[in-house]
Short mmCIF file of C-alpha atoms in Angstrom, two decimals:
data_model
loop_
_atom_site.label_atom_id
_atom_site.label_comp_id
_atom_site.label_asym_id
_atom_site.label_seq_id
_atom_site.Cartn_x
_atom_site.Cartn_y
_atom_site.Cartn_z
CA ALA A 154 -28.15 -66.75 23.66
CA ALA A 155 -27.10 -63.79 25.76
CA GLN A 156 -23.43 -64.74 25.40
CA LYS A 157 -23.79 -65.03 21.65
CA GLN A 158 -25.45 -61.61 21.54
CA GLU A 159 -22.63 -60.07 23.60
CA ALA A 160 -20.02 -61.72 21.41
CA LYS A 161 -21.73 -60.37 18.30
CA LEU A 162 -21.89 -56.84 19.74
CA ALA A 163 -18.22 -57.02 20.71
CA ALA A 164 -17.29 -58.26 17.25
CA ASP A 165 -19.30 -55.47 15.63
CA ALA A 166 -17.64 -52.89 17.86
CA ASN A 167 -14.19 -54.25 17.03
CA ALA A 168 -15.01 -54.24 13.34
CA LYS A 169 -16.21 -50.64 13.58
CA ARG A 170 -13.05 -49.57 15.42
CA GLN A 171 -10.94 -51.40 12.88
CA GLN A 172 -12.80 -49.69 10.06
CA GLN A 173 -12.29 -46.28 11.67
CA ARG A 174 -8.61 -47.00 12.14
CA TRP A 175 -8.23 -47.98 8.50
CA LEU A 176 -9.97 -44.76 7.52
CA VAL A 177 -7.54 -42.77 9.66
CA VAL A 178 -4.53 -44.65 8.32
CA GLY A 179 -5.85 -44.30 4.78
CA GLY A 180 -6.32 -40.57 5.29
CA TYR A 181 -2.80 -40.26 6.68
CA VAL A 182 -1.34 -42.15 3.73
CA ALA A 183 -3.37 -40.05 1.28
CA LEU A 184 -2.16 -36.83 2.92
CA THR A 185 1.41 -38.13 2.85
CA VAL A 186 1.15 -38.82 -0.87
CA GLY A 187 -0.53 -35.46 -1.41
CA LEU A 188 2.18 -33.63 0.52
CA VAL A 189 4.96 -35.30 -1.45
CA ALA A 190 3.14 -34.56 -4.71
CA LEU A 191 2.62 -30.92 -3.69
CA LEU A 192 6.28 -30.50 -2.80
CA ALA A 193 7.45 -32.11 -6.03
CA GLY A 194 4.91 -30.25 -8.15
CA SER A 195 5.72 -26.91 -6.56
CA TYR A 196 9.45 -27.38 -7.07
CA HIS A 197 8.85 -28.42 -10.69
CA TRP A 198 6.67 -25.35 -11.27
CA MET A 199 9.27 -23.01 -9.77
CA ARG A 200 12.04 -24.52 -11.91
CA HIS A 201 10.00 -24.05 -15.09
CA HIS A 202 8.72 -20.54 -14.35
CA PRO A 203 11.81 -18.40 -13.84
CA ALA A 204 11.33 -14.73 -13.12
CA ASN A 205 12.60 -11.94 -15.34
CA ARG A 206 15.94 -10.62 -14.15
CA TYR A 207 17.06 -7.00 -14.42
CA PRO A 208 20.30 -5.18 -13.66
CA HIS A 209 20.14 -3.28 -10.39
CA PRO A 210 21.35 0.32 -10.28
CA ILE A 211 23.96 1.38 -7.74
CA PRO A 212 21.99 2.59 -4.69
CA VAL A 213 22.04 6.37 -4.29
CA ASP A 214 22.09 7.87 -0.83
CA HIS A 215 20.70 11.27 -1.79
CA PHE A 216 19.21 12.31 -5.12
CA PHE A 217 18.63 15.97 -5.93
CA ASP A 218 16.78 15.93 -9.26
CA VAL A 219 12.99 16.14 -9.49
CA PRO A 220 11.53 12.65 -10.16
CA GLY A 221 10.27 11.98 -13.65
CA VAL A 222 6.80 11.01 -12.39
CA ALA A 223 4.03 12.82 -10.52
CA PRO A 224 4.25 13.05 -6.70
CA ALA A 225 1.56 10.42 -6.04
CA VAL A 226 3.13 7.99 -8.54
CA ALA A 227 6.48 8.49 -6.82
CA VAL A 228 4.91 7.60 -3.46
CA ALA A 229 3.14 4.55 -4.90
CA LEU A 230 6.30 3.25 -6.58
CA LEU A 231 8.43 3.68 -3.48
CA ASN A 232 5.94 2.18 -1.02
CA PHE A 233 4.55 -0.57 -3.30
CA ARG A 234 1.00 0.36 -2.39
CA SER A 235 -1.74 2.76 -3.34
CA PRO A 236 -1.07 6.41 -2.44
CA ASP A 237 -2.47 7.97 0.74
CA THR A 238 -3.97 11.37 1.51
CA ASP A 239 -0.51 12.91 1.92
CA ALA A 240 0.13 11.99 -1.70
CA LEU A 241 -3.24 13.46 -2.72
CA SER A 242 -2.33 16.69 -0.94
CA GLY A 243 0.95 16.76 -2.86
CA GLU A 244 -1.01 16.39 -6.10
CA LEU A 245 -3.27 19.29 -5.10
CA MET A 246 -0.20 21.40 -4.31
CA MET A 247 1.12 20.52 -7.76
CA ALA A 248 -2.21 21.53 -9.31
CA ALA A 249 -1.97 24.86 -7.50
CA SER A 250 1.60 25.36 -8.73
CA ARG A 251 0.43 24.66 -12.29
CA HIS A 252 -2.35 27.23 -11.83
CA GLU A 253 -5.09 24.64 -12.33
CA ILE A 254 -6.60 25.68 -9.01
CA LYS A 255 -6.23 28.45 -6.48
CA LEU A 256 -6.09 27.73 -2.76
CA GLU A 257 -6.85 30.47 -0.26
CA PRO A 258 -7.65 30.52 3.47
CA VAL A 259 -11.12 31.77 4.33
CA ARG A 260 -13.31 32.06 7.41
CA GLU A 261 -16.73 30.50 6.94
CA LYS A 262 -19.32 30.63 9.73
CA LYS A 263 -16.62 31.02 12.37
CA HIS A 264 -14.71 28.08 10.91
CA ASP A 265 -11.24 28.29 9.35
CA THR A 266 -11.14 26.50 6.02
CA VAL A 267 -9.62 26.62 2.54
CA ARG A 268 -11.38 27.64 -0.65
CA LEU A 269 -10.50 25.84 -3.87
CA THR A 270 -11.22 27.73 -7.08
CA LYS A 271 -10.76 26.30 -10.54
CA THR A 272 -8.44 28.51 -12.61
CA GLY A 273 -7.52 26.10 -15.40
CA THR A 274 -8.06 22.58 -16.70
CA VAL A 275 -8.11 20.22 -13.70
CA THR A 276 -6.41 16.87 -14.38
CA ASN A 277 -6.75 15.28 -10.93
CA ILE A 278 -9.75 12.90 -10.96
CA PHE A 279 -10.56 13.52 -7.26
CA LEU A 280 -10.67 17.26 -7.87
CA GLN A 281 -12.72 16.76 -11.02
CA ARG A 282 -15.38 14.83 -9.09
CA ALA A 283 -15.37 17.36 -6.24
CA PHE A 284 -15.82 20.32 -8.59
CA GLU A 285 -18.57 18.48 -10.49
CA ARG A 286 -20.50 17.82 -7.28
CA LEU A 287 -19.63 20.80 -5.08
CA GLY A 288 -18.10 23.39 -7.36
CA SER A 289 -20.81 26.01 -7.68
CA LEU A 290 -19.23 28.70 -9.88
CA ASP A 291 -16.11 26.48 -10.04
CA SER A 292 -15.39 26.94 -6.35
CA PHE A 293 -15.91 25.09 -3.06
CA THR A 294 -14.40 24.99 0.41
CA LEU A 295 -12.96 22.08 2.32
CA ARG A 296 -15.73 22.65 4.85
CA ASP A 297 -18.23 22.07 2.02
CA LEU A 298 -16.45 18.79 1.30
CA LYS A 299 -16.57 17.68 4.95
CA GLN A 300 -20.24 18.60 5.29
CA PHE A 301 -21.05 16.69 2.11
CA ALA A 302 -19.13 13.66 3.41
CA LYS A 303 -21.19 13.63 6.62
CA LYS A 304 -24.37 13.14 4.55
CA ASP A 305 -22.71 10.99 1.91
CA LYS A 306 -24.79 7.80 2.12
CA GLY A 307 -23.28 6.52 -1.10
CA SER A 308 -19.71 7.01 0.17
CA ARG A 309 -19.01 9.08 -2.91
CA VAL A 310 -16.04 10.95 -1.44
CA SER A 311 -14.26 7.70 -0.59
CA HIS A 312 -15.15 6.41 -4.06
CA TRP A 313 -13.58 9.52 -5.61
CA PHE A 314 -10.48 8.82 -3.57
CA LYS A 315 -10.40 5.17 -4.68
CA GLU A 316 -10.89 6.25 -8.30
CA TRP A 317 -7.90 8.56 -7.95
CA GLN A 318 -5.86 5.76 -6.34
CA ASP A 319 -6.69 3.48 -9.26
CA GLN A 320 -5.58 6.19 -11.69
CA VAL A 321 -2.25 6.53 -9.88
CA ASP A 322 -1.78 2.76 -9.59
CA GLU A 323 -2.32 2.41 -13.33
CA ALA A 324 0.39 4.99 -13.98
CA ALA A 325 2.73 3.16 -11.59
CA GLU A 326 2.11 -0.24 -13.20
CA VAL A 327 3.99 0.92 -16.30
CA TYR A 328 7.16 0.51 -14.23
CA GLN A 329 6.21 -2.90 -12.83
CA ASP A 330 6.72 -6.41 -14.17
CA GLY A 331 3.29 -8.05 -14.07
CA ASP A 332 4.68 -11.55 -14.71
CA ASN A 333 7.11 -11.29 -11.82
CA ILE A 334 4.39 -10.02 -9.51
CA ALA A 335 2.19 -12.98 -10.51
CA ILE A 336 5.05 -15.38 -9.73
CA ARG A 337 5.52 -13.77 -6.31
CA GLN A 338 1.82 -14.23 -5.62
CA ARG A 339 1.93 -17.85 -6.79
CA LEU A 340 4.88 -18.57 -4.50
CA LEU A 341 2.99 -17.11 -1.57
CA GLY A 342 0.01 -19.32 -2.45
CA ILE A 343 2.28 -22.37 -2.56
CA ALA A 344 3.69 -21.56 0.87
CA TRP A 345 0.24 -21.24 2.44
CA GLY A 346 -0.96 -24.37 0.63
CA LEU A 347 1.94 -26.36 2.08
CA THR A 348 1.18 -24.94 5.50
CA LEU A 349 -2.42 -26.15 5.38
CA VAL A 350 -1.53 -29.63 4.08
CA ILE A 351 1.25 -30.11 6.64
CA ALA A 352 -1.04 -28.96 9.46
CA ALA A 353 -3.69 -31.47 8.35
CA TRP A 354 -1.05 -34.20 7.97
CA ILE A 355 0.25 -33.65 11.50
CA GLY A 356 -3.28 -33.47 12.88
CA VAL A 357 -4.29 -36.81 11.33
CA SER A 358 -1.03 -38.43 12.46
CA ALA A 359 -2.06 -37.79 16.06
CA LEU A 360 -5.01 -40.15 15.50
CA VAL A 361 -2.80 -42.90 14.09
CA ASP A 362 -0.21 -43.46 16.79
CA PRO A 363 1.80 -41.37 19.31
CA LEU A 364 5.09 -42.37 17.70
CA VAL A 365 3.79 -41.58 14.22
CA PHE A 366 2.61 -38.21 15.53
CA LYS A 367 6.04 -37.36 16.98
CA ILE A 368 7.80 -38.31 13.75
CA SER A 369 5.27 -36.49 11.57
CA ALA A 370 5.28 -33.37 13.72
CA GLY A 371 9.08 -33.15 13.72
CA LEU A 372 9.39 -33.85 10.01
CA GLY A 373 6.47 -31.58 9.14
CA LEU A 374 7.90 -28.61 11.04
CA VAL A 375 11.28 -29.08 9.36
CA VAL A 376 9.66 -29.21 5.92
CA LEU A 377 7.46 -26.23 6.75
CA PHE A 378 10.37 -24.12 7.98
CA GLY A 379 12.51 -25.10 5.02
CA SER A 380 9.73 -24.37 2.53
CA TRP A 381 8.97 -20.92 3.90
CA THR A 382 12.67 -20.08 4.07
CA TYR A 383 13.27 -21.18 0.48
CA ILE A 384 10.15 -19.50 -0.90
CA SER A 385 10.74 -16.25 0.97
CA ARG A 386 14.29 -16.14 -0.39
CA GLN A 387 13.00 -16.76 -3.91
CA ARG A 388 10.40 -14.00 -3.57
CA ARG A 389 12.95 -11.48 -2.32
CA GLN A 390 15.07 -12.15 -5.40
CA ILE A 391 12.18 -11.45 -7.78
CA ASP A 392 12.01 -7.83 -8.92
CA ARG A 393 8.57 -6.27 -8.92
CA ASN A 394 9.83 -3.43 -11.09
CA THR A 395 11.11 -3.37 -14.65
CA ALA A 396 14.64 -2.16 -15.40
CA GLU A 397 13.32 1.38 -15.83
CA GLY A 398 11.26 1.04 -12.67
CA LEU A 399 14.27 -0.09 -10.62
CA VAL A 400 16.25 2.96 -11.73
CA LEU A 401 13.32 5.27 -11.02
CA ARG A 402 12.59 3.74 -7.61
CA ASN A 403 16.26 4.03 -6.67
CA GLU A 404 16.19 7.73 -7.56
CA ILE A 405 12.92 8.35 -5.73
CA GLY A 406 14.28 6.64 -2.62
CA GLY A 407 17.35 8.87 -2.70
CA PHE A 408 15.14 11.89 -3.33
CA ARG A 409 13.00 11.16 -0.27
CA ARG A 410 16.10 10.63 1.88
CA MET A 411 17.38 14.00 0.70
CA LEU A 412 14.12 15.63 1.81
CA LYS A 413 14.20 13.82 5.17
CA ASP A 414 17.81 14.90 5.72
CA ILE A 415 17.22 18.44 4.44
CA GLY A 416 18.60 19.90 7.67
CA HIS A 417 22.09 18.71 6.67
CA PHE A 418 22.08 20.60 3.36
CA ASN A 419 22.16 24.21 2.27
CA THR A 420 19.11 24.34 0.02
CA ALA A 421 20.42 27.47 -1.69
CA LYS A 422 23.38 25.45 -2.99
CA ILE A 423 21.20 22.58 -4.22
CA GLY A 424 19.20 24.76 -6.59
CA ASP A 425 17.36 28.01 -7.06
CA LEU A 426 13.83 28.69 -5.88
CA ILE A 427 12.39 27.71 -9.26
CA LEU A 428 13.70 24.18 -8.66
CA TRP A 429 12.36 24.13 -5.10
CA GLU A 430 8.94 25.19 -6.34
CA GLN A 431 8.93 21.94 -8.34
CA ILE A 432 10.22 19.94 -5.38
CA LEU A 433 7.78 21.16 -2.73
CA PRO A 434 4.74 19.17 -3.98
CA TYR A 435 6.84 16.00 -3.62
CA ALA A 436 7.78 17.03 -0.10
CA ALA A 437 4.06 17.39 0.65
CA ALA A 438 3.35 13.96 -0.85
CA PHE A 439 5.98 12.40 1.42
CA GLY A 440 4.67 14.30 4.45
CA LEU A 441 7.85 16.40 4.67
CA ALA A 442 6.65 19.78 3.40
CA LYS A 443 6.94 21.69 6.68
CA GLN A 444 10.57 20.86 7.37
CA VAL A 445 11.53 21.63 3.77
CA ALA A 446 9.68 24.96 3.85
CA ASP A 447 11.33 25.84 7.16
CA LYS A 448 14.79 25.09 5.73
CA LEU A 449 14.10 27.20 2.64
CA ALA A 450 13.16 30.12 4.90
CA ILE A 451 16.46 29.73 6.77
CA ASP A 452 18.72 29.35 3.73
CA PHE A 453 17.10 31.85 1.36
CA GLY A 454 15.33 34.13 3.85
CA LYS A 455 11.60 34.01 4.49
CA ASP A 456 10.86 37.29 2.69
CA VAL A 457 12.84 36.24 -0.37
CA VAL A 458 11.09 32.88 -0.53
CA ALA A 459 7.64 34.39 0.00
CA GLY A 460 8.28 36.93 -2.76
CA ALA A 461 9.71 34.44 -5.25
CA LEU A 462 7.44 31.44 -4.68
CA VAL A 463 3.80 32.12 -5.37
CA ALA A 464 2.94 28.75 -3.83
CA TYR A 465 4.98 29.30 -0.64
CA PRO A 466 1.91 30.10 1.53
CA LEU A 467 0.69 26.58 0.74
CA TYR A 468 3.53 25.17 2.82
CA TYR A 469 4.18 27.77 5.52
CA PRO A 470 1.88 28.47 8.50
CA GLY A 471 -0.22 31.57 8.04
CA ALA A 472 -3.03 33.24 9.91
CA PHE A 473 -4.51 29.93 11.08
CA ASN A 474 -1.17 28.58 12.43
CA LEU A 475 -1.36 25.85 9.82
CA SER A 476 -0.03 25.78 6.29
CA LEU A 477 -2.69 25.50 3.61
CA GLY A 478 -1.18 22.14 2.72
CA ASP A 479 -1.71 20.88 6.27
CA MET A 480 -5.29 22.14 6.24
CA VAL A 481 -5.93 20.46 2.90
CA GLN A 482 -4.44 17.14 4.04
CA THR A 483 -6.29 17.13 7.36
CA SER A 484 -9.63 18.14 5.87
CA ILE A 485 -9.54 15.73 2.93
CA ALA A 486 -8.42 12.82 5.12
CA GLY A 487 -11.29 13.56 7.50
CA ALA A 488 -13.82 13.81 4.68
CA ILE A 489 -12.69 10.53 3.12
CA ASP A 490 -12.78 8.66 6.44
CA THR A 491 -16.19 10.14 7.28
CA SER A 492 -17.55 9.12 3.89
CA ALA A 493 -16.19 5.58 4.21
CA ASN A 494 -17.47 5.25 7.78
CA PHE A 495 -20.97 6.26 6.72
CA SER A 496 -21.58 3.01 4.86
CA SER A 497 -19.28 0.74 6.87
CA PRO A 498 -21.30 -1.74 8.98
CA SER A 499 -18.49 -1.91 11.54
CA GLY A 500 -17.97 1.84 11.65
CA GLY A 501 -14.35 1.56 10.48
CA SER A 502 -12.96 2.87 7.25
CA GLY A 503 -9.78 0.90 7.06
CA GLY A 504 -7.74 4.06 7.51
CA PHE A 505 -7.51 5.93 4.23
CA SER A 506 -5.36 8.56 5.84
CA GLY A 507 -3.01 5.97 7.23
CA GLY A 508 -1.60 4.63 3.99
CA SER A 509 -4.05 3.21 1.49
CA SER A 510 -7.27 1.38 1.05
CA GLY A 511 -5.78 -1.51 -0.79
CA GLY A 512 -2.64 -1.67 -2.84
CA PHE A 513 -1.43 -2.17 -6.34
CA GLY A 514 0.77 -4.65 -8.06
CA GLY A 515 -0.88 -7.75 -6.74
CA GLY A 516 -2.06 -6.69 -3.29
CA SER A 517 0.14 -8.45 -0.79
CA GLY A 518 3.04 -8.27 -3.21
CA GLY A 519 3.85 -4.97 -1.56
CA GLY A 520 4.61 -6.52 1.80
CA ALA A 521 7.90 -7.14 3.50
CA PHE A 522 7.84 -10.91 2.93
#
């Protein structure tokens, strides 16, 4: 009886092992079929969803005309992401040049700050919200903004900034091809989907047999490498911009390079001070205002520039050893980060001053891949 019992237990154990093996083999076969189907289906989808093609303009090294869009939109188009606080500062400099606001250095309770006073119709949504909340008698200081941000339990300052980013992103989307961006996102999804399936396929193959695992691992890595290479090449060939957007982005890129290389040019030969007054807000948006202002002072003469450009003090260090533009950028970036940190459970804001809080045009579509 004991021998029969042992034989039965052994038979049951063998049957269980056999059942488990069939489950593993069945899973491996199912994943193999699924992988082949995914590869075939993905290729079929890519063949039947071609991207829109546009002629590419001849790349310009340096471009000297003022872009046809606002400073923040220029930054967003060039970087393929939402604008940062440098871009917001450029917009505020533009508002000051258009006499929508007045910026002046003041000393408040032993603190150096900048007072913003409304002098016209304000079009910048961030400024609108700040004046609505803080603008007693249509005026507030950057210190007021920072103090408000420290007590800002609702993260309103960071929400104002995000609202402004959304406004800029919407303006930039006019020059983007939404269908192409969607295709780029779909291709990225396909690549990651293949990665997950191949990883699971290789993992299950290890339970089937050592030889099967070696073959599957080698084949899987080859397929994975080939898929990512092919998809990345396809994505790079898909334009995120429309024909008009490609021309504009080419010009903006050349314009920024001109500002970065300003030391190699005689600014007086590029244009008069009226033109440079239009250019300076863009320099601020690209974080290049100081070097441009310094070059203007060399080529035109500091006294001439200061007398001709009402907005020149915004860009050149004054009594506080900082330009008003630098003070605006630093203060607003600090207020936004403080506001975001206030409600962040991890204490981190994500770095508004470092680039953006998110991105436009399909999020990761702005990456290098």
